Amino acid sequence: MRQRLVVGNWKMNPSTLEAAVDLATRIARIDGGPIDVGIAPPHVALARVREAIGGSAVLVYAQDVHWETEGAFTGQIAAPMIAGIAAGSIVGHSEVRRDQGDDDARVARKAAAALAHGLRVIFCLGESLAQRRAGETDAVLRRQVRDGIGPLDRERATPSTLAIAYEPIWAIGTGEAATAAQATDAVARIRDELGRLGAAAGAFTVMYGGSVTGANAAEFAAAEGVDGALVGGASLKPEEFAAIVAAFR
Ligand code: PEP
C-alpha cells in the first residue's frame, strides 16, 4: 500500500506573513486521517508557519532548494538552512525549470542535496503542450525520470523520502486539468521507467498536479496509480483544499 500525499504549493502567495500564518493555521485543522498532508509556503514564511502550526501533522515543504550547501548563490536557499524547519522540498517544478533554467541534471543535484540533509523530496516532472502534441510525452517523462531521478543515491531516495509529482505543464494554473486516464497513463510510464532504473517502482508515491480542484479531485483519487495531488491555486482556499484532501482519504 503506497502512502497517499496531498500537498499545497502556495507559489508566491500570499503576500503577507500574517496571511501565510492564517492560511497555515486553517489548513492545520484539516484531518488527513491516514494520508499525508503538506503545504509549501514561500521560503520567507517557512519558519513562522512551522511555528504557528505547532504539533500539527501537516508537513511543511520548501518550494525549492539549491544543490550547494552554502556560498555565493544570491537569492537561493540551501538544504541545511531548511532542514530544521521543513520536512522536505519540492524540486523540479516547471515554473522553476522555466524561470531559473533548471534542467534534469540540476534538478537531480537539488534532489540529492535535499535527501543528503534528511529532507523529503517531491520531484516534479511533466511534458509541455507542444511535446504532448508532438507525441513526445513518453520520451520526455522517461528522460526526466532517467536524468533527474537516475543519479540519486538509492539508499537515500526511497519510497519514504521521494515522491514524484506528474505535472503536465499545460494543466498547471490553466483550469484545464488532465483527464484521469491521461494521468494514469503518464504515471504508468513514470513507474515503468523507475523500474528500469532498478527502483522498487511500485512502492513510490506518484501524485498528479495541474488544476486539481475540489470538484475534480475525486476523479484523480480514483485514478489507478495516482497516489495524491500537488495543488497550486486551490490550496490557497482552505475549504477547497480540505475537499481535495477528503477525496484522497
Ligand atoms: C502547481 O503549482 O504545482 C499546480 C499544480 O498548480 P495549479 O493547481 O494551480 O494548477
PDB file of N, CA and C and ligand atoms in Angstrom, residues 9 11 93 167 171-173 209-212 230-233, ligand 1:
ATOM      1  N   ASN A   9       0.974  23.730  -2.951  1.00  0.00           N
ATOM      2  CA  ASN A   9       2.106  24.568  -3.345  1.00  0.00           C
ATOM      3  C   ASN A   9       1.593  25.998  -3.459  1.00  0.00           C
ATOM      4  N   LYS A  11       3.160  28.663  -4.075  1.00  0.00           N
ATOM      5  CA  LYS A  11       3.895  29.510  -5.031  1.00  0.00           C
ATOM      6  C   LYS A  11       4.253  30.851  -4.360  1.00  0.00           C
ATOM      7  N   HIS A  93       9.935  21.891 -10.097  1.00  0.00           N
ATOM      8  CA  HIS A  93       8.644  22.450 -10.525  1.00  0.00           C
ATOM      9  C   HIS A  93       8.837  23.137 -11.882  1.00  0.00           C
ATOM     10  N   GLU A 167       3.179  16.482 -13.370  1.00  0.00           N
ATOM     11  CA  GLU A 167       2.510  17.755 -13.594  1.00  0.00           C
ATOM     12  C   GLU A 167       2.657  18.179 -15.053  1.00  0.00           C
ATOM     13  N   ALA A 171      -1.376  21.852 -17.912  1.00  0.00           N
ATOM     14  CA  ALA A 171      -2.500  21.783 -16.966  1.00  0.00           C
ATOM     15  C   ALA A 171      -2.274  22.661 -15.738  1.00  0.00           C
ATOM     16  N   ILE A 172      -1.071  23.192 -15.589  1.00  0.00           N
ATOM     17  CA  ILE A 172      -0.758  23.952 -14.372  1.00  0.00           C
ATOM     18  C   ILE A 172      -1.299  25.376 -14.483  1.00  0.00           C
ATOM     19  N   GLY A 173      -2.201  25.691 -13.562  1.00  0.00           N
ATOM     20  CA  GLY A 173      -2.733  27.049 -13.481  1.00  0.00           C
ATOM     21  C   GLY A 173      -3.615  27.446 -14.654  1.00  0.00           C
ATOM     22  N   GLY A 209      -0.551  16.627 -10.523  1.00  0.00           N
ATOM     23  CA  GLY A 209      -0.730  18.054 -10.287  1.00  0.00           C
ATOM     24  C   GLY A 209      -1.074  18.772 -11.575  1.00  0.00           C
ATOM     25  N   GLY A 210      -1.977  19.741 -11.479  1.00  0.00           N
ATOM     26  CA  GLY A 210      -2.378  20.520 -12.645  1.00  0.00           C
ATOM     27  C   GLY A 210      -3.861  20.790 -12.594  1.00  0.00           C
ATOM     28  N   SER A 211      -4.229  21.982 -12.035  1.00  0.00           N
ATOM     29  CA  SER A 211      -5.639  22.399 -11.968  1.00  0.00           C
ATOM     30  C   SER A 211      -6.526  21.420 -11.209  1.00  0.00           C
ATOM     31  N   VAL A 212      -5.967  20.818 -10.147  1.00  0.00           N
ATOM     32  CA  VAL A 212      -6.810  19.992  -9.272  1.00  0.00           C
ATOM     33  C   VAL A 212      -7.681  20.934  -8.438  1.00  0.00           C
ATOM     34  N   LEU A 230      -0.577  17.361  -6.089  1.00  0.00           N
ATOM     35  CA  LEU A 230       0.154  18.589  -5.802  1.00  0.00           C
ATOM     36  C   LEU A 230      -0.758  19.704  -6.319  1.00  0.00           C
ATOM     37  N   VAL A 231      -1.142  20.568  -5.408  1.00  0.00           N
ATOM     38  CA  VAL A 231      -2.226  21.519  -5.682  1.00  0.00           C
ATOM     39  C   VAL A 231      -1.703  22.944  -5.593  1.00  0.00           C
ATOM     40  N   GLY A 232      -1.901  23.724  -6.632  1.00  0.00           N
ATOM     41  CA  GLY A 232      -1.477  25.126  -6.603  1.00  0.00           C
ATOM     42  C   GLY A 232      -2.601  26.025  -6.142  1.00  0.00           C
ATOM     43  N   GLY A 233      -3.287  26.648  -7.088  1.00  0.00           N
ATOM     44  CA  GLY A 233      -4.314  27.651  -6.791  1.00  0.00           C
ATOM     45  C   GLY A 233      -5.322  27.241  -5.730  1.00  0.00           C
TER      46      GLY A 233
HETATM   47  C1  PEP B   1       1.334  23.517  -9.107  1.00  0.00           C
HETATM   48  O1  PEP B   1       1.732  24.639  -8.886  1.00  0.00           O
HETATM   49  O2  PEP B   1       2.069  22.557  -8.867  1.00  0.00           O
HETATM   50  C2  PEP B   1      -0.014  23.338  -9.638  1.00  0.00           C
HETATM   51  C3  PEP B   1      -0.406  22.129  -9.957  1.00  0.00           C
HETATM   52  O3  PEP B   1      -0.796  24.461  -9.781  1.00  0.00           O
HETATM   53  P1  PEP B   1      -2.375  24.507 -10.083  1.00  0.00           P
HETATM   54  O4  PEP B   1      -3.035  23.528  -9.145  1.00  0.00           O
HETATM   55  O5  PEP B   1      -2.768  25.913  -9.796  1.00  0.00           O
HETATM   56  O6  PEP B   1      -2.577  24.101 -11.499  1.00  0.00           O
END
